[in-house]
Structure formats: C-alpha cells, structure tokens
Amino acid sequence: MLSDAEILLGLGRHLSAYEVSPSHAALDSLQFAGQVYELAWRLRNSQVSSRNRIEAIAIEARIGTRQLHRDVLPTMEQLGWVECRRDADNRLVSVEALVPPNEVLIDDASRLLDILLVTSAQRAALELIRATSRQPLPVDAAIETAAEWGEEAATAALGHLEAVNLVRRIEHEVDRPVVFNPNIWTNDQQAATAALRAQDARASTEVGALLEEIAVSPGIPEKHVTATDQRWIDFAVSQGLVERSIVQTSDGSEEGFLFSPHLKRDAFGTSLTDPSGHVRQLVGSMIYASTFASWKLRSPGGFLYTLIRDGEAGNVSNIGTDYPMLETAGTIQVVPAGSRTFRMILLQSDIAESALSIIDSRGSTSRGDAGSLQNLGDQRSYTHVERERAKMASVADTSDREAARLIAALRDVTSGGAFGV
C-alpha cells in the first residue's frame, strides 16, 4: 500500500507543475509536506551544508529561498530532521542533516501532518489517492474509503483531485460513476467497466488484496499468491486489472507471473512502462530461475547487474539452444564462447536495466554473485500479457452464472458501448 510519505512526495512534485487554482490551494498543506519530504530526501546522505549549498538544493527542489528559511527548515527542525546553525545576528550559517533512516522517515509522515494541522479534506485526499491508485472504484465506494474524515470532506477532496488530474471520473451507467488514478489505469473504458463488474461480483475486496500483493512483489509467481484464490486471479486477469506473463519450460509445463498494469505502482505517472512486454519477460525469466528451476539462480539482481555491467555473461553449452524466447524478443544474442559452449550478449540494456529495477524493488538486491545461466536452461517460450488476457476472457468458467454474466457485459461494452467524460 502506498504510504503517506510516498503520496506526499509525489503530490508535492505533481502540484508544482500546476498554476494556483482553488483546488490547488485546497491541497496546499499536502504540497508543503511534499516539499519538506523533497528536501529531506535530498539531504539523506549529507552531513553539514553551508547556507549557499542548502539554498541551491532548495532551488533545485523548487523551494524558494524565502519559503526555505521561513517554513521548510523550521518544520524540519521541529521534526528533528536537521539542526540549523546561526550566527550572532540569527542568520543561517549551515545546516546539519539528521535525516533518519528511510523506514523512520516514512513513519514520520503522521507527525508531519499533525504539525501542519492538515484538514479533514486534505487527509481524505490522501486516502482517495491511495484507494484509486490501488484499483478503479465506483464513486460511492471511493468516498467510503475516506469516510473516517467525513463524507463532505471526502466529496470535496475527490473534486480537488479531479481538478488536478490525479483522479478521473467516468460515467458509463446512470448514477454509477467510476473514479480511478489515470496515471496507473490508463485505459478509461477498461478501468470503468472492470470497477463496475468487480462491484457487481462483490469482488472489490478480493481484487484489492491481490493488487496489493502484486504491488509489493511485481512478477510474483501465480502459485505463490496468498491474498486470494485462483478464481479471483483469473477474474482480475480477464478484466485487465492484473497482467499475467507465462514462461513455458522445455518439458511443456507453464508458470504464470503476475504484474500490475504499470510495472511499479506510481500514482503520479513518472515510472517506467513496458508496452512491448519485454521487461516483464525478462523479470519472469529471472524469477522463474530463482524459484522453479532445478538449479536455482541465487541472485537474480546480481546476475542482471553483471550482464548490464559487462554486456555479456555465461560460458555453458545449453545457452546455445535454450533461450529462444529472449533471442526472439531481441533482448539478447547467443554467440559461441568455445568449441561447445555459448554466452549471452546483451542487446537491449534499457530492458535489462528496467528489469533490474523491478527485481531490486522486490528485495533481490544482491549484486555480488552473477549466478549461472544454466539455471535458466529449461525455459522455452513466452506468452505476451495481452494474449494471456484475451485467452482468459474467452475461457472464463461459464458454469458460474455470475462470471458468465460479467464476461457478457464486457463483450457488450467493448462492441458498442461508449463513455462520456
């Protein structure tokens, strides 16, 4: 789940690109909190900074000098994140960074919000960003997620987020508008339809739990999902809320790996996308090798790091025959390394770097051991996520009347439905 600190940092950056408007002003305390986090983030690895240096860092973070001295630094001092040293005339001389470790920094968001006397509507806005980034929701369900701050506050917050393009509203059915974060759910029609079907099937809780688990572990093996059962995994895949990549092994068995529509959940639209599916393919290969292979890859992150650093890896015979799916994608090239051995040459470093970022985000950060390409030896082919989604939509369990009705609704919408904005 997105933490308040993550939302505040992203929201501060997002709102800095907008002209001041009533909605912008209504969220001003959240933007200021984001600026405090912005400066703290930039000072994490610093020790003592001179006045000139701290002002330069602030300007780079889009914080004016006056605001830095009057508001941002005093707030950070109150939090204990910095210590400001001044001369006899009370002019700033230097700033010592006392920024806590990341986990403490994230937990301190509640203290920061209390210090800033954040309003109920602003707190509701945080909950709404979190909820609509996790999954598309009917409006009444979205407002319910922020109900602790009052329905009036939640309704006002929803309007402000729509005005700054962090929430999009689609009305497909009368009196059943749907809202979602357009930076994550980029297909308006699909997102709105899926939200209504999930509500009809009383699936919001099941699908929401699944999306949370995938967000924490992108590329999670389908067999390892604990948040829900197979029925709801298939439902989420068929509706486009979850994307499934398949790695097929040389013995004909298949393993599925699950991703959210964006490889990294990013409520503000700044992280990478993967329209070709090649990043997912490489991530799935690495996770398969570390999970299901008979000779398990000990460090997928370390292997990818070495491949990126050296541009090549491996010196074993099975590389010559066992990696057609990565070759077909154009991610690697297999070349002879000896009389009977082969090695991989990296052709698309951007794909490998994106895959490494995903692997690292799952906690596989070790880079000291490149591992062995033999661990990937029995992978044979790859199914693109769109193909898998189409397959699931066509083979849904029609013995279940509810599922059949939902798929029929999907066909009706996609063949002739229209959405008003």
GROMACS .gro file of C-alpha atoms in nm:
model
  421
    1MET     CA    1   0.000   0.000   0.000
    2LEU     CA    2   0.125   0.347  -0.082
    3SER     CA    3   0.246   0.520   0.234
    4ASP     CA    4   0.152   0.877   0.323
    5ALA     CA    5   0.517   0.975   0.274
    6GLU     CA    6   0.524   0.839  -0.083
    7ILE     CA    7   0.197   1.014  -0.166
    8LEU     CA    8   0.311   1.343  -0.013
    9LEU     CA    9   0.641   1.342  -0.202
   10GLY     CA   10   0.470   1.262  -0.533
   11LEU     CA   11   0.185   1.505  -0.472
   12GLY     CA   12   0.427   1.787  -0.398
   13ARG     CA   13   0.604   1.726  -0.727
   14HIS     CA   14   0.278   1.691  -0.917
   15LEU     CA   15   0.121   2.011  -0.786
   16SER     CA   16   0.438   2.210  -0.855
   17ALA     CA   17   0.359   2.177  -1.225
   18TYR     CA   18   0.015   2.343  -1.187
   19GLU     CA   19  -0.094   2.704  -1.178
   20VAL     CA   20  -0.252   2.801  -0.847
   21SER     CA   21  -0.625   2.732  -0.853
   22PRO     CA   22  -0.891   2.683  -0.584
   23SER     CA   23  -0.825   2.308  -0.583
   24HIS     CA   24  -0.451   2.363  -0.579
   25ALA     CA   25  -0.491   2.598  -0.282
   26ALA     CA   26  -0.717   2.348  -0.104
   27LEU     CA   27  -0.433   2.095  -0.112
   28ASP     CA   28  -0.158   2.342  -0.020
   29SER     CA   29  -0.062   2.181   0.312
   30LEU     CA   30  -0.010   1.848   0.136
   31GLN     CA   31   0.208   2.018  -0.123
   32PHE     CA   32   0.412   2.180   0.151
   33ALA     CA   33   0.451   1.844   0.327
   34GLY     CA   34   0.576   1.707  -0.004
   35GLN     CA   35   0.834   1.986  -0.023
   36VAL     CA   36   0.957   1.901   0.327
   37TYR     CA   37   0.998   1.539   0.219
   38GLU     CA   38   1.164   1.652  -0.104
   39LEU     CA   39   1.434   1.840   0.083
   40ALA     CA   40   1.474   1.564   0.340
   41TRP     CA   41   1.517   1.309   0.064
   42ARG     CA   42   1.790   1.517  -0.098
   43LEU     CA   43   1.972   1.562   0.234
   44ARG     CA   44   1.967   1.195   0.337
   45ASN     CA   45   2.334   1.134   0.260
   46SER     CA   46   2.461   1.479   0.351
   47GLN     CA   47   2.630   1.587   0.670
   48VAL     CA   48   2.679   1.962   0.701
   49SER     CA   49   2.573   2.201   0.424
   50SER     CA   50   2.658   2.569   0.400
   51ARG     CA   51   2.387   2.828   0.357
   52ASN     CA   52   2.469   2.863  -0.012
   53ARG     CA   53   2.456   2.489  -0.066
   54ILE     CA   54   2.124   2.438   0.116
   55GLU     CA   55   1.969   2.724  -0.082
   56ALA     CA   56   2.094   2.572  -0.408
   57ILE     CA   57   1.950   2.233  -0.314
   58ALA     CA   58   1.618   2.400  -0.228
   59ILE     CA   59   1.601   2.582  -0.562
   60GLU     CA   60   1.664   2.252  -0.740
   61ALA     CA   61   1.373   2.110  -0.539
   62ARG     CA   62   1.153   2.406  -0.646
   63ILE     CA   63   1.152   2.559  -0.300
   64GLY     CA   64   1.200   2.937  -0.288
   65THR     CA   65   1.464   3.085  -0.062
   66ARG     CA   66   1.210   3.276   0.148
   67GLN     CA   67   0.994   2.966   0.195
   68LEU     CA   68   1.303   2.762   0.278
   69HIS     CA   69   1.404   2.988   0.565
   70ARG     CA   70   1.060   3.077   0.698
   71ASP     CA   71   0.877   2.746   0.662
   72VAL     CA   72   1.064   2.439   0.540
   73LEU     CA   73   1.374   2.446   0.762
   74PRO     CA   74   1.181   2.536   1.081
   75THR     CA   75   0.944   2.244   1.015
   76MET     CA   76   1.235   2.008   0.960
   77GLU     CA   77   1.395   2.133   1.284
   78GLN     CA   78   1.071   2.064   1.468
   79LEU     CA   79   1.075   1.710   1.330
   80GLY     CA   80   1.438   1.668   1.433
   81TRP     CA   81   1.548   1.608   1.073
   82VAL     CA   82   1.800   1.898   1.064
   83GLU     CA   83   1.990   2.124   1.301
   84CYS     CA   84   2.035   2.482   1.182
   85ARG     CA   85   2.337   2.681   1.300
   86ARG     CA   86   2.311   3.058   1.302
   87ASP     CA   87   2.544   3.348   1.377
   88ALA     CA   88   2.503   3.618   1.639
   89ASP     CA   89   2.262   3.804   1.410
   90ASN     CA   90   2.047   3.490   1.370
   91ARG     CA   91   2.150   3.445   1.008
   92LEU     CA   92   2.176   3.089   0.885
   93VAL     CA   93   2.535   2.965   0.859
   94SER     CA   94   2.497   2.593   0.798
   95VAL     CA   95   2.254   2.302   0.820
   96GLU     CA   96   2.344   1.964   0.969
   97ALA     CA   97   2.135   1.681   0.824
   98LEU     CA   98   1.991   1.446   1.085
   99VAL     CA   99   1.753   1.273   0.845
  100PRO     CA  100   1.651   0.935   0.993
  101PRO     CA  101   1.664   0.601   0.808
  102ASN     CA  102   1.408   0.554   0.533
  103GLU     CA  103   1.165   0.346   0.738
  104VAL     CA  104   1.161   0.609   1.016
  105LEU     CA  105   1.135   0.889   0.762
  106ILE     CA  106   0.828   0.722   0.613
  107ASP     CA  107   0.667   0.664   0.953
  108ASP     CA  108   0.719   1.029   1.047
  109ALA     CA  109   0.453   1.136   0.795
  110SER     CA  110   0.184   1.127   1.063
  111ARG     CA  111   0.388   1.365   1.282
  112LEU     CA  112   0.440   1.600   0.991
  113LEU     CA  113   0.069   1.605   0.909
  114ASP     CA  114  -0.014   1.683   1.272
  115ILE     CA  115   0.240   1.968   1.282
  116LEU     CA  116   0.088   2.119   0.968
  117LEU     CA  117  -0.268   2.094   1.104
  118VAL     CA  118  -0.379   1.920   0.787
  119THR     CA  119  -0.756   1.949   0.730
  120SER     CA  120  -1.005   1.664   0.707
  121ALA     CA  121  -1.044   1.721   0.333
  122GLN     CA  122  -0.667   1.701   0.284
  123ARG     CA  123  -0.644   1.380   0.486
  124ALA     CA  124  -0.933   1.240   0.284
  125ALA     CA  125  -0.741   1.329  -0.033
  126LEU     CA  126  -0.451   1.108   0.081
  127GLU     CA  127  -0.688   0.815   0.131
  128LEU     CA  128  -0.852   0.872  -0.206
  129ILE     CA  129  -0.519   0.882  -0.391
  130ARG     CA  130  -0.424   0.558  -0.220
  131ALA     CA  131  -0.757   0.388  -0.296
  132THR     CA  132  -0.792   0.498  -0.658
  133SER     CA  133  -0.430   0.407  -0.730
  134ARG     CA  134  -0.487   0.056  -0.600
  135GLN     CA  135  -0.794  -0.011  -0.817
  136PRO     CA  136  -1.074   0.166  -1.007
  137LEU     CA  137  -1.376   0.220  -0.779
  138PRO     CA  138  -1.734   0.338  -0.807
  139VAL     CA  139  -1.761   0.685  -0.655
  140ASP     CA  140  -1.958   0.574  -0.351
  141ALA     CA  141  -1.701   0.303  -0.276
  142ALA     CA  142  -1.415   0.552  -0.317
  143ILE     CA  143  -1.577   0.801  -0.078
  144GLU     CA  144  -1.631   0.519   0.170
  145THR     CA  145  -1.254   0.460   0.185
  146ALA     CA  146  -1.215   0.811   0.327
  147ALA     CA  147  -1.531   0.803   0.537
  148GLU     CA  148  -1.344   0.848   0.866
  149TRP     CA  149  -1.281   1.210   0.767
  150GLY     CA  150  -1.648   1.274   0.686
  151GLU     CA  151  -1.849   1.234   0.367
  152GLU     CA  152  -1.846   1.607   0.297
  153ALA     CA  153  -1.466   1.620   0.329
  154ALA     CA  154  -1.424   1.311   0.111
  155THR     CA  155  -1.653   1.451  -0.158
  156ALA     CA  156  -1.468   1.782  -0.160
  157ALA     CA  157  -1.132   1.605  -0.173
  158LEU     CA  158  -1.246   1.395  -0.468
  159GLY     CA  159  -1.338   1.710  -0.658
  160HIS     CA  160  -0.999   1.868  -0.589
  161LEU     CA  161  -0.813   1.556  -0.707
  162GLU     CA  162  -1.018   1.552  -1.027
  163ALA     CA  163  -0.926   1.916  -1.088
  164VAL     CA  164  -0.552   1.840  -1.069
  165ASN     CA  165  -0.583   1.523  -1.280
  166LEU     CA  166  -0.499   1.273  -1.009
  167VAL     CA  167  -0.844   1.120  -1.032
  168ARG     CA  168  -1.052   1.066  -1.344
  169ARG     CA  169  -1.427   1.017  -1.337
  170ILE     CA  170  -1.608   0.809  -1.597
  171GLU     CA  171  -1.986   0.766  -1.605
  172HIS     CA  172  -2.089   0.463  -1.807
  173GLU     CA  173  -2.407   0.373  -1.626
  174VAL     CA  174  -2.660   0.622  -1.490
  175ASP     CA  175  -2.585   0.708  -1.128
  176ARG     CA  176  -2.283   0.476  -1.122
  177PRO     CA  177  -1.976   0.691  -1.195
  178VAL     CA  178  -1.634   0.532  -1.153
  179VAL     CA  179  -1.312   0.702  -1.043
  180PHE     CA  180  -0.951   0.590  -1.078
  181ASN     CA  181  -0.596   0.722  -1.098
  182PRO     CA  182  -0.532   0.784  -1.471
  183ASN     CA  183  -0.155   0.752  -1.428
  184ILE     CA  184  -0.195   0.385  -1.338
  185TRP     CA  185  -0.519   0.283  -1.506
  186THR     CA  186  -0.455   0.429  -1.849
  187ASN     CA  187  -0.747   0.263  -2.031
  188ASP     CA  188  -1.054   0.461  -1.927
  189GLN     CA  189  -1.311   0.224  -2.069
  190GLN     CA  190  -1.146  -0.087  -1.934
  191ALA     CA  191  -1.094   0.061  -1.588
  192ALA     CA  192  -1.451   0.184  -1.551
  193THR     CA  193  -1.605  -0.139  -1.677
  194ALA     CA  194  -1.382  -0.353  -1.457
  195ALA     CA  195  -1.471  -0.148  -1.149
  196LEU     CA  196  -1.842  -0.194  -1.203
  197ARG     CA  197  -1.807  -0.564  -1.270
  198ALA     CA  198  -1.592  -0.610  -0.960
  199GLN     CA  199  -1.858  -0.436  -0.753
  200ASP     CA  200  -2.134  -0.643  -0.911
  201ALA     CA  201  -1.946  -0.960  -0.828
  202ARG     CA  202  -1.867  -0.831  -0.477
  203ALA     CA  203  -1.504  -0.879  -0.576
  204SER     CA  204  -1.356  -0.545  -0.475
  205THR     CA  205  -1.206  -0.681  -0.154
  206GLU     CA  206  -1.058  -0.989  -0.321
  207VAL     CA  207  -0.918  -0.800  -0.621
  208GLY     CA  208  -0.788  -0.517  -0.400
  209ALA     CA  209  -0.597  -0.762  -0.182
  210LEU     CA  210  -0.449  -0.926  -0.493
  211LEU     CA  211  -0.339  -0.591  -0.635
  212GLU     CA  212  -0.170  -0.501  -0.307
  213GLU     CA  213   0.027  -0.827  -0.305
  214ILE     CA  214   0.137  -0.777  -0.666
  215ALA     CA  215   0.238  -0.416  -0.600
  216VAL     CA  216   0.470  -0.534  -0.324
  217SER     CA  217   0.615  -0.819  -0.535
  218PRO     CA  218   0.593  -0.739  -0.909
  219GLY     CA  219   0.621  -1.058  -1.110
  220ILE     CA  220   0.508  -1.274  -0.819
  221PRO     CA  221   0.467  -1.639  -0.923
  222GLU     CA  222   0.097  -1.711  -0.952
  223LYS     CA  223   0.141  -2.019  -0.736
  224HIS     CA  224   0.274  -1.802  -0.453
  225VAL     CA  225  -0.026  -1.567  -0.426
  226THR     CA  226  -0.176  -1.579  -0.078
  227ALA     CA  227  -0.415  -1.283  -0.089
  228THR     CA  228  -0.695  -1.461  -0.272
  229ASP     CA  229  -0.782  -1.778  -0.461
  230GLN     CA  230  -0.748  -1.873  -0.828
  231ARG     CA  231  -1.097  -1.766  -0.925
  232TRP     CA  232  -1.025  -1.404  -0.845
  233ILE     CA  233  -0.682  -1.414  -1.006
  234ASP     CA  234  -0.845  -1.531  -1.330
  235PHE     CA  235  -1.116  -1.268  -1.292
  236ALA     CA  236  -0.862  -0.987  -1.244
  237VAL     CA  237  -0.657  -1.106  -1.544
  238SER     CA  238  -0.961  -1.127  -1.769
  239GLN     CA  239  -1.066  -0.772  -1.675
  240GLY     CA  240  -0.721  -0.622  -1.732
  241LEU     CA  241  -0.668  -0.529  -1.368
  242VAL     CA  242  -0.378  -0.774  -1.348
  243GLU     CA  243  -0.140  -0.884  -1.623
  244ARG     CA  244  -0.012  -1.239  -1.640
  245SER     CA  245   0.307  -1.344  -1.818
  246ILE     CA  246   0.371  -1.711  -1.888
  247VAL     CA  247   0.708  -1.887  -1.902
  248GLN     CA  248   0.685  -2.227  -2.068
  249THR     CA  249   0.954  -2.480  -1.987
  250SER     CA  250   1.115  -2.739  -2.211
  251ASP     CA  251   0.905  -3.017  -2.057
  252GLY     CA  252   0.584  -2.837  -2.154
  253SER     CA  253   0.488  -2.710  -1.809
  254GLU     CA  254   0.396  -2.344  -1.759
  255GLU     CA  255   0.438  -2.097  -1.478
  256GLY     CA  256   0.248  -1.770  -1.455
  257PHE     CA  257   0.388  -1.443  -1.319
  258LEU     CA  258   0.162  -1.153  -1.223
  259PHE     CA  259   0.215  -0.779  -1.272
  260SER     CA  260   0.009  -0.465  -1.225
  261PRO     CA  261  -0.060  -0.255  -1.540
  262HIS     CA  262   0.240  -0.039  -1.453
  263LEU     CA  263   0.548  -0.231  -1.352
  264LYS     CA  264   0.580  -0.013  -1.046
  265ARG     CA  265   0.277   0.136  -0.882
  266ASP     CA  266   0.318   0.508  -0.944
  267ALA     CA  267   0.028   0.736  -0.864
  268PHE     CA  268   0.194   1.030  -1.040
  269GLY     CA  269   0.290   0.878  -1.376
  270THR     CA  270   0.669   0.906  -1.357
  271SER     CA  271   0.780   0.542  -1.353
  272LEU     CA  272   0.857   0.312  -1.642
  273THR     CA  273   0.605   0.135  -1.862
  274ASP     CA  274   0.650  -0.177  -2.071
  275PRO     CA  275   0.436  -0.162  -2.387
  276SER     CA  276   0.634  -0.441  -2.556
  277GLY     CA  277   0.618  -0.677  -2.259
  278HIS     CA  278   0.993  -0.743  -2.284
  279VAL     CA  279   1.069  -0.617  -1.934
  280ARG     CA  280   0.806  -0.850  -1.791
  281GLN     CA  281   0.951  -1.130  -1.997
  282LEU     CA  282   1.298  -1.081  -1.854
  283VAL     CA  283   1.168  -1.035  -1.499
  284GLY     CA  284   0.961  -1.352  -1.533
  285SER     CA  285   1.269  -1.538  -1.655
  286MET     CA  286   1.475  -1.424  -1.357
  287ILE     CA  287   1.205  -1.508  -1.104
  288TYR     CA  288   1.146  -1.846  -1.267
  289ALA     CA  289   1.517  -1.921  -1.246
  290SER     CA  290   1.531  -1.834  -0.878
  291THR     CA  291   1.207  -2.013  -0.789
  292PHE     CA  292   1.128  -2.314  -1.008
  293ALA     CA  293   1.450  -2.414  -1.186
  294SER     CA  294   1.622  -2.736  -1.075
  295TRP     CA  295   1.944  -2.531  -1.041
  296LYS     CA  296   1.817  -2.213  -0.879
  297LEU     CA  297   1.967  -1.872  -0.952
  298ARG     CA  298   2.080  -1.741  -0.615
  299SER     CA  299   2.079  -1.373  -0.704
  300PRO     CA  300   1.864  -1.257  -0.998
  301GLY     CA  301   1.961  -0.896  -0.924
  302GLY     CA  302   2.329  -0.986  -0.917
  303PHE     CA  303   2.302  -1.172  -1.246
  304LEU     CA  304   2.130  -0.881  -1.422
  305TYR     CA  305   2.376  -0.632  -1.277
  306THR     CA  306   2.668  -0.833  -1.415
  307LEU     CA  307   2.500  -0.871  -1.753
  308ILE     CA  308   2.447  -0.495  -1.771
  309ARG     CA  309   2.796  -0.412  -1.644
  310ASP     CA  310   2.986  -0.650  -1.873
  311GLY     CA  311   2.745  -0.665  -2.165
  312GLU     CA  312   2.774  -1.044  -2.172
  313ALA     CA  313   2.758  -1.348  -1.946
  314GLY     CA  314   2.784  -1.723  -1.948
  315ASN     CA  315   3.004  -1.998  -2.080
  316VAL     CA  316   2.789  -2.312  -2.090
  317SER     CA  317   2.663  -2.539  -2.366
  318ASN     CA  318   2.288  -2.508  -2.309
  319ILE     CA  319   2.288  -2.135  -2.380
  320GLY     CA  320   2.315  -2.231  -2.747
  321THR     CA  321   1.976  -2.399  -2.750
  322ASP     CA  322   1.769  -2.296  -2.452
  323TYR     CA  323   1.698  -1.923  -2.482
  324PRO     CA  324   1.492  -1.871  -2.797
  325MET     CA  325   1.229  -1.659  -2.618
  326LEU     CA  326   1.483  -1.396  -2.511
  327GLU     CA  327   1.653  -1.407  -2.851
  328THR     CA  328   1.323  -1.370  -3.034
  329ALA     CA  329   1.243  -1.065  -2.825
  330GLY     CA  330   1.577  -0.914  -2.929
  331THR     CA  331   1.686  -0.876  -2.568
  332ILE     CA  332   1.996  -1.093  -2.605
  333GLN     CA  333   2.206  -1.262  -2.871
  334VAL     CA  334   2.364  -1.604  -2.820
  335VAL     CA  335   2.718  -1.643  -2.957
  336PRO     CA  336   2.983  -1.920  -2.936
  337ALA     CA  337   3.219  -1.898  -2.640
  338GLY     CA  338   3.420  -2.213  -2.708
  339SER     CA  339   3.405  -2.532  -2.906
  340ARG     CA  340   3.085  -2.646  -2.732
  341THR     CA  341   2.982  -2.354  -2.512
  342PHE     CA  342   2.794  -2.029  -2.566
  343ARG     CA  343   2.743  -1.696  -2.396
  344MET     CA  344   2.478  -1.425  -2.393
  345ILE     CA  345   2.536  -1.081  -2.540
  346LEU     CA  346   2.303  -0.810  -2.408
  347LEU     CA  347   2.135  -0.619  -2.692
  348GLN     CA  348   1.880  -0.409  -2.505
  349SER     CA  349   2.040  -0.260  -2.197
  350ASP     CA  350   1.733  -0.045  -2.124
  351ILE     CA  351   1.521  -0.360  -2.093
  352ALA     CA  352   1.775  -0.520  -1.861
  353GLU     CA  353   1.806  -0.202  -1.650
  354SER     CA  354   1.429  -0.178  -1.613
  355ALA     CA  355   1.411  -0.545  -1.522
  356LEU     CA  356   1.685  -0.494  -1.262
  357SER     CA  357   1.488  -0.206  -1.113
  358ILE     CA  358   1.186  -0.433  -1.074
  359ILE     CA  359   1.391  -0.717  -0.927
  360ASP     CA  360   1.556  -0.476  -0.683
  361SER     CA  361   1.217  -0.342  -0.575
  362ARG     CA  362   1.120  -0.695  -0.475
  363GLY     CA  363   1.418  -0.714  -0.238
  364SER     CA  364   1.658  -0.913  -0.461
  365THR     CA  365   1.929  -0.651  -0.443
  366SER     CA  366   2.245  -0.858  -0.410
  367ARG     CA  367   2.489  -0.785  -0.691
  368GLY     CA  368   2.795  -0.973  -0.579
  369ASP     CA  369   2.718  -1.303  -0.748
  370ALA     CA  370   2.635  -1.326  -1.116
  371GLY     CA  371   2.495  -1.677  -1.079
  372SER     CA  372   2.483  -1.920  -1.366
  373LEU     CA  373   2.288  -1.901  -1.691
  374GLN     CA  374   2.243  -2.275  -1.666
  375ASN     CA  375   1.970  -2.201  -1.410
  376LEU     CA  376   1.757  -2.066  -1.696
  377GLY     CA  377   1.825  -2.360  -1.921
  378ASP     CA  378   1.479  -2.514  -1.940
  379GLN     CA  379   1.282  -2.202  -2.037
  380ARG     CA  380   1.150  -2.228  -2.388
  381SER     CA  381   0.886  -1.968  -2.474
  382TYR     CA  382   0.695  -1.666  -2.351
  383THR     CA  383   0.332  -1.554  -2.382
  384HIS     CA  384   0.265  -1.179  -2.402
  385VAL     CA  385   0.032  -1.039  -2.137
  386GLU     CA  386  -0.231  -0.924  -2.388
  387ARG     CA  387  -0.254  -1.269  -2.540
  388GLU     CA  388  -0.295  -1.423  -2.197
  389ARG     CA  389  -0.563  -1.172  -2.108
  390ALA     CA  390  -0.757  -1.248  -2.426
  391LYS     CA  391  -0.729  -1.618  -2.352
  392MET     CA  392  -0.869  -1.573  -2.003
  393ALA     CA  393  -1.157  -1.361  -2.128
  394SER     CA  394  -1.259  -1.635  -2.373
  395VAL     CA  395  -1.226  -1.936  -2.143
  396ALA     CA  396  -1.387  -1.798  -1.826
  397ASP     CA  397  -1.582  -2.058  -1.634
  398THR     CA  398  -1.927  -2.033  -1.792
  399SER     CA  399  -2.071  -2.280  -1.542
  400ASP     CA  400  -2.052  -1.998  -1.292
  401ARG     CA  401  -2.351  -1.781  -1.381
  402GLU     CA  402  -2.202  -1.469  -1.227
  403ALA     CA  403  -1.876  -1.500  -1.419
  404ALA     CA  404  -2.064  -1.567  -1.744
  405ARG     CA  405  -2.277  -1.258  -1.693
  406LEU     CA  406  -1.972  -1.045  -1.631
  407ILE     CA  407  -1.796  -1.161  -1.946
  408ALA     CA  408  -2.114  -1.100  -2.145
  409ALA     CA  409  -2.123  -0.747  -2.008
  410LEU     CA  410  -1.763  -0.698  -2.120
  411ARG     CA  411  -1.848  -0.806  -2.475
  412ASP     CA  412  -2.149  -0.575  -2.485
  413VAL     CA  413  -1.943  -0.277  -2.372
  414THR     CA  414  -1.647  -0.335  -2.600
  415SER     CA  415  -1.863  -0.395  -2.906
  416GLY     CA  416  -2.093  -0.097  -2.880
  417GLY     CA  417  -2.064   0.092  -2.553
  418ALA     CA  418  -1.944   0.447  -2.518
  419PHE     CA  419  -1.818   0.651  -2.229
  420GLY     CA  420  -1.880   1.012  -2.152
  421VAL     CA  421  -1.614   1.220  -1.983
   0.00000   0.00000   0.00000
